[in-house]
Amino acid sequence: MTRRLTLRARMALLTAVAVALAVAVCAAAGWYLTRNQLYHELDRRLGSFSTPPGPEAPGAPGGPGGPGRGVQRMLGRQIEAALLDCRADATTGTGDGRGFGPYEIVQVINAQGRPCTIPDAGSLKVTAADAAVARGDGDRALHDGTGVSPSGKTEDVRILTFPTHAADGTPIALSVALSLDEVEGPLDNLALLLVAVTALGVLVSAGAGLMIARASLRPVDELTGAVEHIARTEDLGTRIPAEGTDEIARLSRSFNAMTGALAASRERQQQLIADAGHELRTPLTSLRTNIDLLLRAEATGRDLPAAARHNLLVSVKAQMHELSSLVGDLLELARPDEAEPVQETVALHDVVDRAVERARLRGPGLTVRADTEPWYVQGDPASLERAVVNLLDNAVKFSPPAGTVTVRLAGGELTVRDHGPGIPAADLPHVFERFWRSPSARSLPGSGLGLSIVARVVAETGGSVDLEPAEGGGALARVRLPGTGAPRD
């Protein structure tokens, strides 16, 4: 399986490729611009000597402004001799055919499109465009081609063909050419130089990209080291310095927030386990003591008095009930927060009515008054009923004998008022904490989890809960839940 490149290597490679493409494009553009300029200069030299002024009529072939007058004056009789002999191959002679101005090759094309070479002036390959100019069908032809120099060397040339007339007025054309060596040579050298510069640019950019990648990914390396340290040591207190506002700083802050949340969650979990162990120890110790007494009495053959035996069994039953209630509360608190809690329409007034009936059974000597109006909320029916039952159980537990508990539901606010000892102001910030019990309530049955369950369920439903001293004594619990007075369709 092919191993993927590291992020640092990919960044360096991407930088090198991007710079290489940019340098290559610039080099190619520079090469083509230079080539066009050199060709332009070569064409200017070809055309500058072919159109000098002369004594002929303006506009006439060979006249002022007409092409070829300068070359005609230079060659003179050689053109006429070439037309008479009209050979296509390069010829040599004793004339002064060398050094025809700036041109290296000069050739005549007759009206039939046949090449007629001049002695010691080389020869050129005639194209259809050149023949058309000789027939008078074109003004001029400028193109690349091949030719044979006066020394007999075949080479690439730039050819200019322009129309003119023979001595007898017959239309002909004259082709002049310059070697492309003075263009191709510098272009080849420039191409080699540009390739070397491009290669150097790629190497430099690769090195620069590697250094940039190292500098850019240094915070990522620190983040990776922190993650590996946490995975190795489980130390969620590790923090990463987050400086600036760039993406790496945002990632560092997000990571710190995540580890902070995990640390807080683990701390709560450990606290829950410790508190649960402490709370479970009391009923389990009592159960073990009572059961040991029963077993010892049976082992020794000494039956306990019926009243004592009955009291022990009642105590065992009460401890089992307390233990079951504590386990249920622990399971409720240990339930993970759902990403999408159960949401269905719940008739809160019906839930309150059922909880009131249970409260009357648990406090037979108390008076529980209820006044409820229809109110429908979105939530989990079982959790809402458990929360309302916990509120009423709390009121029943702290109510004096023959006391009164008042329950009212109106406009989405549920109030539960008892006439017990009330809540000291110093205890109010702690009433919804897990396993917290006020000093005055530690002698009463309970685990200290009921109100924390109420707070959790109300928060999941989108409401709020408060506990405050009631006017005239006792405690008043207020639960506000969003909803409507009629069920939603």
CSV table of N, CA, C and O in Angstrom, one decimal, residues 71 121 126 152 168 186 205 219 247 265 299 324 328 351 357 373:
chain,number,residue,atom,x,y,z
A,71,VAL,N,17.2,47.2,-55.0
A,71,VAL,CA,17.8,45.9,-55.3
A,71,VAL,C,18.0,45.9,-56.8
A,71,VAL,O,19.0,45.4,-57.3
A,121,ALA,N,24.5,34.2,-55.8
A,121,ALA,CA,23.4,34.7,-54.9
A,121,ALA,C,22.6,33.7,-54.3
A,121,ALA,O,21.6,34.0,-53.6
A,126,VAL,N,10.7,28.0,-54.0
A,126,VAL,CA,9.6,28.9,-54.4
A,126,VAL,C,8.3,28.2,-53.8
A,126,VAL,O,8.0,27.1,-54.1
A,152,GLY,N,27.0,27.3,-50.8
A,152,GLY,CA,26.4,26.0,-51.0
A,152,GLY,C,25.9,25.3,-49.8
A,152,GLY,O,25.5,24.2,-49.8
A,168,ASP,N,11.7,44.8,-70.0
A,168,ASP,CA,10.7,44.9,-71.1
A,168,ASP,C,9.3,45.1,-70.5
A,168,ASP,O,8.3,45.1,-71.2
A,186,PRO,N,20.2,33.1,-30.7
A,186,PRO,CA,19.9,33.8,-29.5
A,186,PRO,C,18.7,33.1,-28.8
A,186,PRO,O,18.6,33.1,-27.5
A,205,SER,N,12.1,27.4,-4.5
A,205,SER,CA,10.7,27.4,-4.0
A,205,SER,C,10.4,26.2,-3.2
A,205,SER,O,9.7,26.3,-2.2
A,219,PRO,N,2.5,25.1,15.2
A,219,PRO,CA,1.3,25.0,16.2
A,219,PRO,C,0.6,23.7,16.1
A,219,PRO,O,0.1,23.1,17.1
A,247,GLU,N,-6.6,30.4,12.2
A,247,GLU,CA,-7.3,29.1,12.3
A,247,GLU,C,-6.6,28.2,13.4
A,247,GLU,O,-7.3,27.5,14.1
A,265,SER,N,-16.5,16.9,33.1
A,265,SER,CA,-17.4,15.7,33.1
A,265,SER,C,-16.8,14.6,33.9
A,265,SER,O,-17.6,13.9,34.7
A,299,ALA,N,-29.6,-19.0,64.3
A,299,ALA,CA,-28.5,-20.0,64.5
A,299,ALA,C,-28.4,-20.4,65.9
A,299,ALA,O,-28.0,-21.6,66.2
A,324,SER,N,-33.8,1.0,46.9
A,324,SER,CA,-34.4,1.0,45.5
A,324,SER,C,-34.6,2.4,45.0
A,324,SER,O,-34.3,2.7,43.8
A,328,GLY,N,-32.7,4.1,41.7
A,328,GLY,CA,-33.5,4.7,40.6
A,328,GLY,C,-33.0,6.1,40.4
A,328,GLY,O,-32.9,6.5,39.2
A,351,VAL,N,-50.5,15.2,34.5
A,351,VAL,CA,-49.3,14.7,35.3
A,351,VAL,C,-49.3,15.2,36.7
A,351,VAL,O,-49.1,14.5,37.7
A,357,GLU,N,-52.3,12.7,43.7
A,357,GLU,CA,-52.9,11.5,44.3
A,357,GLU,C,-51.8,10.6,45.0
A,357,GLU,O,-52.1,10.1,46.1
A,373,GLU,N,-54.9,24.1,35.9
A,373,GLU,CA,-55.5,24.6,34.6
A,373,GLU,C,-54.8,23.8,33.5
A,373,GLU,O,-53.7,23.4,33.6
